[in-house]
XYZ file of C-alpha atoms in Angstrom:
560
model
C -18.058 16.959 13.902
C -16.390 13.360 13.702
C -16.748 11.078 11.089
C -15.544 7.567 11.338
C -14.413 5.278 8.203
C -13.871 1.782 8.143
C -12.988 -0.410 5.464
C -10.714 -3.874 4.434
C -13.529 -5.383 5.955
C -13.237 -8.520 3.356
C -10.256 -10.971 4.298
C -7.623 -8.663 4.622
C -6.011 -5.496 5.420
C -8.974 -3.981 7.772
C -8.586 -0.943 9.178
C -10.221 2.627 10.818
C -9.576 6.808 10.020
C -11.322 9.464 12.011
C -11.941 12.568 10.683
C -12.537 15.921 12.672
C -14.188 18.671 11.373
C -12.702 16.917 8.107
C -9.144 16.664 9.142
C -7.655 13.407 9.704
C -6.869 12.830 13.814
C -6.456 8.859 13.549
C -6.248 6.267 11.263
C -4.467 2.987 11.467
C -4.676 -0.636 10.554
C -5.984 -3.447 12.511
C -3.033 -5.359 11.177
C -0.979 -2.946 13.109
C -2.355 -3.667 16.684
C -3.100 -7.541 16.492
C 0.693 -8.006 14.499
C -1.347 -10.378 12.318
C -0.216 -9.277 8.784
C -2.792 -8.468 6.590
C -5.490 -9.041 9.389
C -8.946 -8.554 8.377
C -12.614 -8.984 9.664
C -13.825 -5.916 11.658
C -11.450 -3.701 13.030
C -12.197 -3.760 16.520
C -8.988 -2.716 17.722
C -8.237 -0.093 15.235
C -11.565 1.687 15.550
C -11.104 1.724 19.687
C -7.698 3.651 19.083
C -9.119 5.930 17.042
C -11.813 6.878 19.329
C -9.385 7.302 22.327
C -6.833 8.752 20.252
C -9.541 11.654 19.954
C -10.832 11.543 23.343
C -14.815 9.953 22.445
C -16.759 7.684 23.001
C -18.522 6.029 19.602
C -22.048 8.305 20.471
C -19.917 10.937 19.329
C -19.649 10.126 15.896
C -23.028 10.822 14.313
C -21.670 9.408 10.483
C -19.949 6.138 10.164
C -18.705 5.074 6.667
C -17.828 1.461 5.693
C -16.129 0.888 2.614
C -17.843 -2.301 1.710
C -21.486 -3.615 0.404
C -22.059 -6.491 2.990
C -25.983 -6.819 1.700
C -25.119 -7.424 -1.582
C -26.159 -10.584 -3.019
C -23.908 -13.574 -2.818
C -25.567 -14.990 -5.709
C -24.795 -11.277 -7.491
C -21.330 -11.710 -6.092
C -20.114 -15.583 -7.229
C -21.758 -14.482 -10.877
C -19.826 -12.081 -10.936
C -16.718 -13.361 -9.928
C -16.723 -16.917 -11.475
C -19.236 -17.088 -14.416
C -22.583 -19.392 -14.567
C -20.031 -22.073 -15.211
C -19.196 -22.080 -11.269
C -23.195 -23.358 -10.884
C -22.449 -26.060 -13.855
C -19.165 -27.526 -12.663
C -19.119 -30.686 -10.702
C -15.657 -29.798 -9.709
C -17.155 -26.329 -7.808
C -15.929 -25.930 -4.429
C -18.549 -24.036 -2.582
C -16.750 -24.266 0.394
C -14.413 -21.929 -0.675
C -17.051 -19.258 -1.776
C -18.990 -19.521 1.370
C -15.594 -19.218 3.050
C -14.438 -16.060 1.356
C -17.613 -14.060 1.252
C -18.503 -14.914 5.024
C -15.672 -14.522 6.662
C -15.984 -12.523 9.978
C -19.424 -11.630 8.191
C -21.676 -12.288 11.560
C -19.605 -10.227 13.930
C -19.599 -7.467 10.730
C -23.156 -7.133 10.814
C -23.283 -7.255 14.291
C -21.354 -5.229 14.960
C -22.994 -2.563 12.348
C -26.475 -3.144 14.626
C -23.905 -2.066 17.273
C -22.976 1.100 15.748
C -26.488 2.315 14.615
C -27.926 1.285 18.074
C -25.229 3.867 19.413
C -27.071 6.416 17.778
C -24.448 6.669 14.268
C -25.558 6.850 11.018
C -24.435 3.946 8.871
C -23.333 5.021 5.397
C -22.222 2.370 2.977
C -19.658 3.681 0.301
C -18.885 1.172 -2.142
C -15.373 -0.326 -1.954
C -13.974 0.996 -5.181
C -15.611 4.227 -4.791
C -13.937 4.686 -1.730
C -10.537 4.081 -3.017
C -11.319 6.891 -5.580
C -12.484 9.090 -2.591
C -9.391 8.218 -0.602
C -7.491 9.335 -3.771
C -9.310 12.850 -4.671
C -10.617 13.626 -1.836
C -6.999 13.847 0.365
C -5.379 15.410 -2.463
C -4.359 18.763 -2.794
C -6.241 19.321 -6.227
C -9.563 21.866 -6.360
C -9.977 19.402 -9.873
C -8.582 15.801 -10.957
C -9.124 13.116 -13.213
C -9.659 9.896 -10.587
C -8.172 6.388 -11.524
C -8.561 3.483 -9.240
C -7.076 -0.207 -10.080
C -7.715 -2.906 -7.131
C -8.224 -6.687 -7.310
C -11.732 -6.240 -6.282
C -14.139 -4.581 -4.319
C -17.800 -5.920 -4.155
C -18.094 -6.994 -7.917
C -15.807 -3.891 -9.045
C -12.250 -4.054 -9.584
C -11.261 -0.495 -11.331
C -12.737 2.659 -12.008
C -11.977 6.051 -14.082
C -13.852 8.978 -12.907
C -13.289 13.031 -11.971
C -13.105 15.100 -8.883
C -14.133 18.767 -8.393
C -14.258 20.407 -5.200
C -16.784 17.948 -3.105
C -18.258 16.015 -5.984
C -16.853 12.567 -7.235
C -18.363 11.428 -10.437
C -17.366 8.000 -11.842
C -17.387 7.165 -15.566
C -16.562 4.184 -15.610
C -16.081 0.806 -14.304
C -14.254 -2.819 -14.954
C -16.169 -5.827 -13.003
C -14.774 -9.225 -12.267
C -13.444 -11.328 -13.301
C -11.598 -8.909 -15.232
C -9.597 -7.246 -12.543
C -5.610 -5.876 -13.093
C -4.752 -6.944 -9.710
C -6.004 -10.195 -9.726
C -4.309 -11.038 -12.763
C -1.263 -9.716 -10.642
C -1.535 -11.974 -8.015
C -2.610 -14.954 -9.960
C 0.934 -14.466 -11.546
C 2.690 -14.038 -8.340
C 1.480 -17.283 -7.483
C 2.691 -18.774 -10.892
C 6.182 -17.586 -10.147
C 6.434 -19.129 -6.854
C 5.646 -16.346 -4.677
C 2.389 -15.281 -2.056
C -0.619 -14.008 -4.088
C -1.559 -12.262 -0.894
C 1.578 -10.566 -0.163
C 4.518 -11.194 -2.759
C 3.315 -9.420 -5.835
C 5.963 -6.585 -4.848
C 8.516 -9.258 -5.855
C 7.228 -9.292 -9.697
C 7.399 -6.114 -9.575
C 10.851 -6.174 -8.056
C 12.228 -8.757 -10.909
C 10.399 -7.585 -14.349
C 13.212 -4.777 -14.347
C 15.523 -7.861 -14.729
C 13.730 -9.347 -17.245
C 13.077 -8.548 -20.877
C 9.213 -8.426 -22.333
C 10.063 -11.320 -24.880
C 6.319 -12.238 -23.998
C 4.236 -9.322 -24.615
C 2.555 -10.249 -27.392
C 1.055 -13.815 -25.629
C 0.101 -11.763 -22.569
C -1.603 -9.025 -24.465
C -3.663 -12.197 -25.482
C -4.194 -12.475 -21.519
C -5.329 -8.671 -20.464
C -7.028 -7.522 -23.467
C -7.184 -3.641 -24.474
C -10.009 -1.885 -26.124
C -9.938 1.026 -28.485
C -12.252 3.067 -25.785
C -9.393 2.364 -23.141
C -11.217 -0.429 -21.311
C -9.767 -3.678 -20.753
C -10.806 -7.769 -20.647
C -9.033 -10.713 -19.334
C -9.791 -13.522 -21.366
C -11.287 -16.391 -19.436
C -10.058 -18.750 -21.112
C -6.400 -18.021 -19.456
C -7.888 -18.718 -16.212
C -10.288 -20.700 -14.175
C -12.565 -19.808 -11.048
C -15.341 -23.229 -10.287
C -12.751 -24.039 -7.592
C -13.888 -20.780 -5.717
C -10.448 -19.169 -6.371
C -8.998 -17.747 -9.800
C -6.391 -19.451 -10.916
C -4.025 -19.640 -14.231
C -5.800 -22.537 -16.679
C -4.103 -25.039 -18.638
C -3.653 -22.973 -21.244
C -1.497 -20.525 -19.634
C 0.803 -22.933 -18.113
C 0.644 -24.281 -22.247
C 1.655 -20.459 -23.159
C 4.244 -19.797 -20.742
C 5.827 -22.674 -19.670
C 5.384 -24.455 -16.077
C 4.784 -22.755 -12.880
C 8.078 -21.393 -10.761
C 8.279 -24.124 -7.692
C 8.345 -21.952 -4.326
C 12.114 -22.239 -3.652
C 13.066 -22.845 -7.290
C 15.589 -20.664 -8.704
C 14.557 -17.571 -10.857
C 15.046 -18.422 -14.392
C 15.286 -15.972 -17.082
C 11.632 -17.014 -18.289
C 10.249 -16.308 -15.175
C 11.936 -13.076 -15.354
C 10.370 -12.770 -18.918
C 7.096 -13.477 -17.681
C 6.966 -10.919 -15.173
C 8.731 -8.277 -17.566
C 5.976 -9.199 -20.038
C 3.188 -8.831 -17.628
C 4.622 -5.489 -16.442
C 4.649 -4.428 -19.919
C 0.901 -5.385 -20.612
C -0.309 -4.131 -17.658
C 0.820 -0.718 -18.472
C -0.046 -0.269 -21.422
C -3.510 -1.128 -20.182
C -3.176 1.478 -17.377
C -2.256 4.313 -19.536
C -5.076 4.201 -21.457
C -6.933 4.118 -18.596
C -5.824 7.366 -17.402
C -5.541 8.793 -21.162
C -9.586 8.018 -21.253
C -9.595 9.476 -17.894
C -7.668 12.598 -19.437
C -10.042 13.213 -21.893
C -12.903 12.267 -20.562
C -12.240 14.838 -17.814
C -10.305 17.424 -19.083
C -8.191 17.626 -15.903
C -4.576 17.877 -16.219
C -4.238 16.478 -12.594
C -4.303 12.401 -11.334
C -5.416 11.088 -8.521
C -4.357 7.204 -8.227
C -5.932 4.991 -6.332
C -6.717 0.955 -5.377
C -4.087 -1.471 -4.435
C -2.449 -1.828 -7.768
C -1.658 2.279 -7.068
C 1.232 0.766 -4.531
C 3.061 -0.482 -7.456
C 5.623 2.087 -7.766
C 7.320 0.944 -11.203
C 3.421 1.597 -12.746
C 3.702 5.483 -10.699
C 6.530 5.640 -11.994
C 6.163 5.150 -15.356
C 2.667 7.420 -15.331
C 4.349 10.068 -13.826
C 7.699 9.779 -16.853
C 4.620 9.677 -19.454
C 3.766 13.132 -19.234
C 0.325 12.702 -19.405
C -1.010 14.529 -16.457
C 0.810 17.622 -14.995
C 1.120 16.142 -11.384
C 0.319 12.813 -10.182
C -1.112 12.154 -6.553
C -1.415 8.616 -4.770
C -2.239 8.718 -0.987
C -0.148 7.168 1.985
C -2.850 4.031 2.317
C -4.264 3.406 -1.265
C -4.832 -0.136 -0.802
C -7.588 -2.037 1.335
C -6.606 -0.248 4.405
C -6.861 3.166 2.928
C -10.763 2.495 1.934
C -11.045 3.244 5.766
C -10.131 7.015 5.137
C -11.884 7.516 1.334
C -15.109 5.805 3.220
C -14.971 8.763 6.231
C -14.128 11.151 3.328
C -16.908 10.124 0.975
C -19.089 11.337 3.734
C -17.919 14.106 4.807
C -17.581 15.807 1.387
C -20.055 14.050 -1.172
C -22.603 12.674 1.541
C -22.802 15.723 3.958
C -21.562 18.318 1.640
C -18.914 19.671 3.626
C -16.310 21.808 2.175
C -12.494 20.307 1.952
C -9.839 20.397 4.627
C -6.811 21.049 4.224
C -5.013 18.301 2.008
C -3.213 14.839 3.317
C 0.643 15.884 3.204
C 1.735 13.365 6.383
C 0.887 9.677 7.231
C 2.024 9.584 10.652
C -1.805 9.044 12.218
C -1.167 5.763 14.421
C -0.299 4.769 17.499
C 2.679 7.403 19.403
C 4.435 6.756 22.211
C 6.406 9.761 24.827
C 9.775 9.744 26.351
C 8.450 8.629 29.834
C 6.329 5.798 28.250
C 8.970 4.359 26.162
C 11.274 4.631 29.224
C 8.868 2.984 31.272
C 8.140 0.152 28.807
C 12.339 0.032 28.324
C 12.629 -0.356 31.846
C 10.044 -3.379 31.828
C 12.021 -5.314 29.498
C 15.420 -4.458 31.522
C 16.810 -3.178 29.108
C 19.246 0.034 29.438
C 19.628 2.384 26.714
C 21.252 5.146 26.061
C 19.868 9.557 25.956
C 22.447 10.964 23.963
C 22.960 14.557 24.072
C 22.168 15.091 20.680
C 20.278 12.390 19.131
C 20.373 13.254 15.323
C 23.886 13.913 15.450
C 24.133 10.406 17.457
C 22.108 8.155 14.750
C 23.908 10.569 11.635
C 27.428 9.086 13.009
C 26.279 5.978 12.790
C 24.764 5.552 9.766
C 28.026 7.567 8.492
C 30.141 4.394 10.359
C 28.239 1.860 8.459
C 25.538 0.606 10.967
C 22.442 -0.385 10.287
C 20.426 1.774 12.259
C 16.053 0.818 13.412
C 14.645 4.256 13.475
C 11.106 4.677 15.460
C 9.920 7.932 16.147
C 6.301 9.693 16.344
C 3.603 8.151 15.330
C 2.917 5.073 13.255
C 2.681 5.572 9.538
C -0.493 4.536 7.718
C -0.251 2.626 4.833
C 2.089 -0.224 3.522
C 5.420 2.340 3.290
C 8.341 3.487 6.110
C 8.565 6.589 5.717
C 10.768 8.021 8.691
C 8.779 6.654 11.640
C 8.983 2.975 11.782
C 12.009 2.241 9.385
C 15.441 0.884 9.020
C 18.133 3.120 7.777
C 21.241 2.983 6.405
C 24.228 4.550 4.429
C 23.526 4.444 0.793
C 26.825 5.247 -0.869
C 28.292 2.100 0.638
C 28.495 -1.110 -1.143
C 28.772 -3.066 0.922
C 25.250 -1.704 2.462
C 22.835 -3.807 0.194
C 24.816 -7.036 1.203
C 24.418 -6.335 5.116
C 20.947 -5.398 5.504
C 20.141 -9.019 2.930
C 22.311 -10.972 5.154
C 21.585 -9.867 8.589
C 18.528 -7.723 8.529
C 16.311 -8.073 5.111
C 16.723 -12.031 3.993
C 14.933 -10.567 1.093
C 16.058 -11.276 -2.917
C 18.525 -9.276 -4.145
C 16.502 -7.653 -6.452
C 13.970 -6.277 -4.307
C 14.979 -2.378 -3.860
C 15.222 -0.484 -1.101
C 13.666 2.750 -1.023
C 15.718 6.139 -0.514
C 14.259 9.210 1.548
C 15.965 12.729 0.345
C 15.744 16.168 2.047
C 13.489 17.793 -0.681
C 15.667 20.833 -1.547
C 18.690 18.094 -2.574
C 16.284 15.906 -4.618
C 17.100 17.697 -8.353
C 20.557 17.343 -7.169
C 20.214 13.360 -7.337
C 16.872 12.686 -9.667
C 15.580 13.342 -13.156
C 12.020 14.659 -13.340
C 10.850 14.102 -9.613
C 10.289 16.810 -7.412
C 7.569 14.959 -4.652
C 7.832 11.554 -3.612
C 6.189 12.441 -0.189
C 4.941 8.872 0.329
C 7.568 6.376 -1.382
C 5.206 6.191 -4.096
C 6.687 6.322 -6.846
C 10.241 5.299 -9.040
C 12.626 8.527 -10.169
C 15.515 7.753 -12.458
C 19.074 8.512 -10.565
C 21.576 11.152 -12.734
C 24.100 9.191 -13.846
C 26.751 10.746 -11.144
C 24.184 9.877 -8.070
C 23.899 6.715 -9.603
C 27.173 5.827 -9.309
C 27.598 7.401 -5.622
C 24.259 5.689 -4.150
C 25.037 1.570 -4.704
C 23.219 0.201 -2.843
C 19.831 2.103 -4.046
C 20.313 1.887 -7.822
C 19.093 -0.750 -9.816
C 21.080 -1.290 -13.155
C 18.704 0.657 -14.804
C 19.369 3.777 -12.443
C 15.820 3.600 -11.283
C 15.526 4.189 -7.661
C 12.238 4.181 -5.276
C 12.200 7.549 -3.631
C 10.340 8.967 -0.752
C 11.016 12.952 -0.598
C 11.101 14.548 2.957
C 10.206 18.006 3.877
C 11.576 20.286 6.797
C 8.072 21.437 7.491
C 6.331 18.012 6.846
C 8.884 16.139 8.994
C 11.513 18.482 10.795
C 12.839 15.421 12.929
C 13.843 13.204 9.758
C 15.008 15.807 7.566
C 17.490 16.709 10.213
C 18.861 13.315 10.432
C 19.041 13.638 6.606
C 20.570 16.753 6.483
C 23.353 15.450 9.556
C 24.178 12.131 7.338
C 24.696 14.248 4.251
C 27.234 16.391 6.332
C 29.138 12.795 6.763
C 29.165 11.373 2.987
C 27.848 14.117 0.978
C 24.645 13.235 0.042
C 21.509 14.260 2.579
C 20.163 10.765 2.338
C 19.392 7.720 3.607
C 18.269 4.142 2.884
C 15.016 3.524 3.926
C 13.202 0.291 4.254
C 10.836 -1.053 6.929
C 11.177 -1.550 10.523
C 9.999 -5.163 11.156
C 10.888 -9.013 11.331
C 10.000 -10.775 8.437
C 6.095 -11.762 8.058
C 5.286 -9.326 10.430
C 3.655 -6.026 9.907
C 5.984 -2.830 10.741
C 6.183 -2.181 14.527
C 3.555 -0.608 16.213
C 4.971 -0.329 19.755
C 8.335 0.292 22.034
C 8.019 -3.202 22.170
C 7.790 -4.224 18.773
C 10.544 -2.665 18.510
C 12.963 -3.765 20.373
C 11.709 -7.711 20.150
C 13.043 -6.729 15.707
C 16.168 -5.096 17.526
C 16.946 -8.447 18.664
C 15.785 -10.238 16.397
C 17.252 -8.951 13.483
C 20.923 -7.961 12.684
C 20.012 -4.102 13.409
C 23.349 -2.529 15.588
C 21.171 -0.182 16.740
C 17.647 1.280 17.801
C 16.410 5.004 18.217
C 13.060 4.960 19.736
C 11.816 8.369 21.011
C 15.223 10.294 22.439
C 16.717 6.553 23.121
C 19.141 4.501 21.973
C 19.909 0.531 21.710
C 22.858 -0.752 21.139
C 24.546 -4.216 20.782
């Protein structure tokens, strides 16, 4: 039996998962085949991969689930969102709402009359409820407390609930306008950065800063004794269609960042301060969901899950026994929790075996990526052996693009569409900024460790399968993995498995022969704006592109 899930069908980050017989066979995101970043609307492209990918034809999916309320009321919606003050306010922009709520609405519902005229039942999962399901539900728990923290769904934005077996109950949700993940990106956009994309860099600079103003933005997100939190509204405004920081705040904490405008040490403050507040909140969100479940297992979910410094931090606290956050747990995941929604708490079928691998997109073989090689005249090399062959280099101090398999799902590079390099050298950080990654040099790259070696280098983390989450360095790995480490010895780590991924975990195991350490810095494999690389392609258009010395795709290699 297939089951289909779609979801990210607001203005970003759309995207499609097949399940068979409850085991994921596809999923990917539309971003990922149009190279828009971020695209959204319905994803046509994504959901025809899928299909193929399987061998069917849409008649064979009898259950379609779409992670989103489209027939919920607009009226419902904009109360929600902005208040009764947006229908008093001269200044309202209705533009804007009718801009946001129906974007790539007519071909959605079209295209859903297209889907039930194919003889599919249409199942609509709510979008924060399917973040949940995409976070229990592909887990490897029997029983979990469930914790999801987005920007918004429909009118939700976060929700604390408990898995067992095929059931999902939820106890409790937050509604806008009081959403964690707005607030994030409202900031982002106060310090000078992308609210759509860039709220990774405030999480990448509140480790330089110091929480000097916790106490004014506890006055922002406020917590209740029951574990429940409020934004005030009077830190923000939303009759222009769009939240936004009010007059006050900029009174609070001093003027906005200019894009371009060097980081100052209050801006640093500010996002220390908001990291601060915003986990306090989100432990006692998943202390209420502790005891309100009795579990001693987590399952994270929503877009504010990618925040590894928050995992992190959860995971040190010592509140649950394990910690689980899937591959995709943003917008782009709600494609999978939809399909799995269905197939466990709709149709009451039992569990599959749990998510342990994100590899479900697009793959390419050695005769295709020869082919495509040969198209674009270019001339690489087969080595003999080809682990061995990308090891050395790495070991030499290359920069090596690394494309093997198929594409990951979800926002991380985890072995199959990344950029690698040595990470005792340090000199490494300062290359790959330079040449490769124009990125701030606070921003850290991630590091991927052969799992038997990983107590060797970290305190307290055993399985980072998915990058998802921050382990503190010992103080001697610290000092022999530079260009990794942040001051503070934190690191973001991504743990690989022989039997999970055989392919990488030789490579690691080859470039720990060379510098004593079975690791490698990982980031991801594309130019910048762009999603990661889909394609042979892709691929080589970043080789070129980029300061990269060298591409492996399939048995293949690039050089310059």
């Amino acid at each position: 039996m297939f089951v289909l899930g779609i979801g990210g069908l607001g203005y970003k980050d759309s995207a499609a998962a097949l399940l068979k017989d409850g085991e994921v066979v596809a999923a990917v995101a539309e971003e990922r085949l149009s190279g828009i970043k971020h695209q959204g609307g319905f994803p046509h492209r994504a959901v025809r991969y899928c299909l193929e990918t399987a061998g069917i034809t849409l008649q064979d999916c009898k259950h379609v689930g779409i992670a989103n309320n489209p027939w919920l009321p607009m009226r419902d919606k904009v109360l929600q969102w902005y208040g009764r003050d947006f229908l008093k306010s001269r200044t309202s922009n209705v533009y804007h709402i009718f801009k946001d709520e129906s974007h790539h609405l007519v071909d959605y519902l079209k295209t859903l009359d297209e889907i039930a005229a194919a003889g599919c039942e249409v199942h609509t999962v709510l979008h924060n409820l399917s973040h949940m399901a995409a976070a229990f539900f592909a887990s490897p728990f029997e029983a979990a407390a469930v914790v999801s923290v987005d920007g918004r769904g429909e009118v939700s934005t976060s929700g604390i609930g408990r898995g067992c077996a095929s059931d999902l109950e939820v106890y409790a949700l937050s509604r806008m306008p009081h959403s964690l993940g707005m607030l994030y990106a409202v900031v982002a956009d106060y310090l000078g950065f992308s609210a759509l994309d860039d709220e990774f860099r405030v999480i990448s600079i509140s480790p330089t800063g110091t929480p000097t103003l916790l106490d004014k933005m506890r006055g922002v997100v406020r917590l209740a004794g029951d574990g429940s939190y409020t934004l005030n509204e009077d830190y923000f405004g939303y009759h222009q269609g769009r939240a936004f920081l009010s007059e006050r705040f900029i009174r609070d904490f001093g003027p906005p960042r200019a894009v371009g405008q060097p980081l100052g040490d209050r801006h640093r403050d500010v996002a220390a301060s908001l990291h601060s507040a915003v986990l306090e909140v989100i432990l006692a969100m998943v202390l209420r969901a502790r005891d309100k479940s009795d579990a001693v297992r987590l399952c994270l979910g929503g877009g504010l899950s990618q925040n590894w410094a928050l995992v992190g931090a959860i995971c040190a606290s010592g509140i649950f026994e394990e910690v689980y956050v899937p591959p995709a747990a943003g917008d782009d995941g709600t494609a999978l929790g939809a399909a799995l929604y269905v197939q466990h708490a709709v149709l009451r079928k039992p569990r599959a075996a749990p998510l342990r691998r994100s590899d479900f997109g697009p793959a390419f073989t050695a005769e295709e990526i020869s082919e495509e090689f040969a198209r674009l005249k270019l001339s690489p090399e087969r080595p003999q052996n080809l682990v061995e062959a990308a090891a050395e280099r790495i070991a030499a101090g290359e920069i090596v693009g690394w494309f093997q398999g198929g594409a990951e799902f979800g926002p991380r590079a985890l072995g199959h569409r990344s950029i690698l390099a040595d990470p005792t050298s340090g000199s490494t950080r300062d290359k790959l900024v330079a040449s490769v990654k124009t990125r701030a040099q606070m921003h850290p790259f991630g590091l991927s460790v052969a799992a038997e070696s990983v107590g060797d280098v970290l305190e307290g983390v055993t399985n980072s399968p998915f990058m998802e989450r921050t382990g503190k360095l010992r103080s001697d790995a610290a000092a022999r993995l530079p260009a990794v480490a942040a001051p503070d010895g934190v690191v973001r780590v991504h743990t690989v498995e022989a039997e999970r991924d055989a392919l990488f975990h030789q490579l690691l195991t080859a470039a720990g022969k060379r510098y004593g350490i079975p690791a490698v810095l990982n980031t991801s494999l594309n130019e910048a704006g762009r999603p990661l690389v889909t394609t042979p392609r892709d691929a080589a258009a970043c080789f070129y592109t980029t300061g990269l010395d060298a591409l492996v795709v399939g048995p293949y290699v690039l050089s310059k």
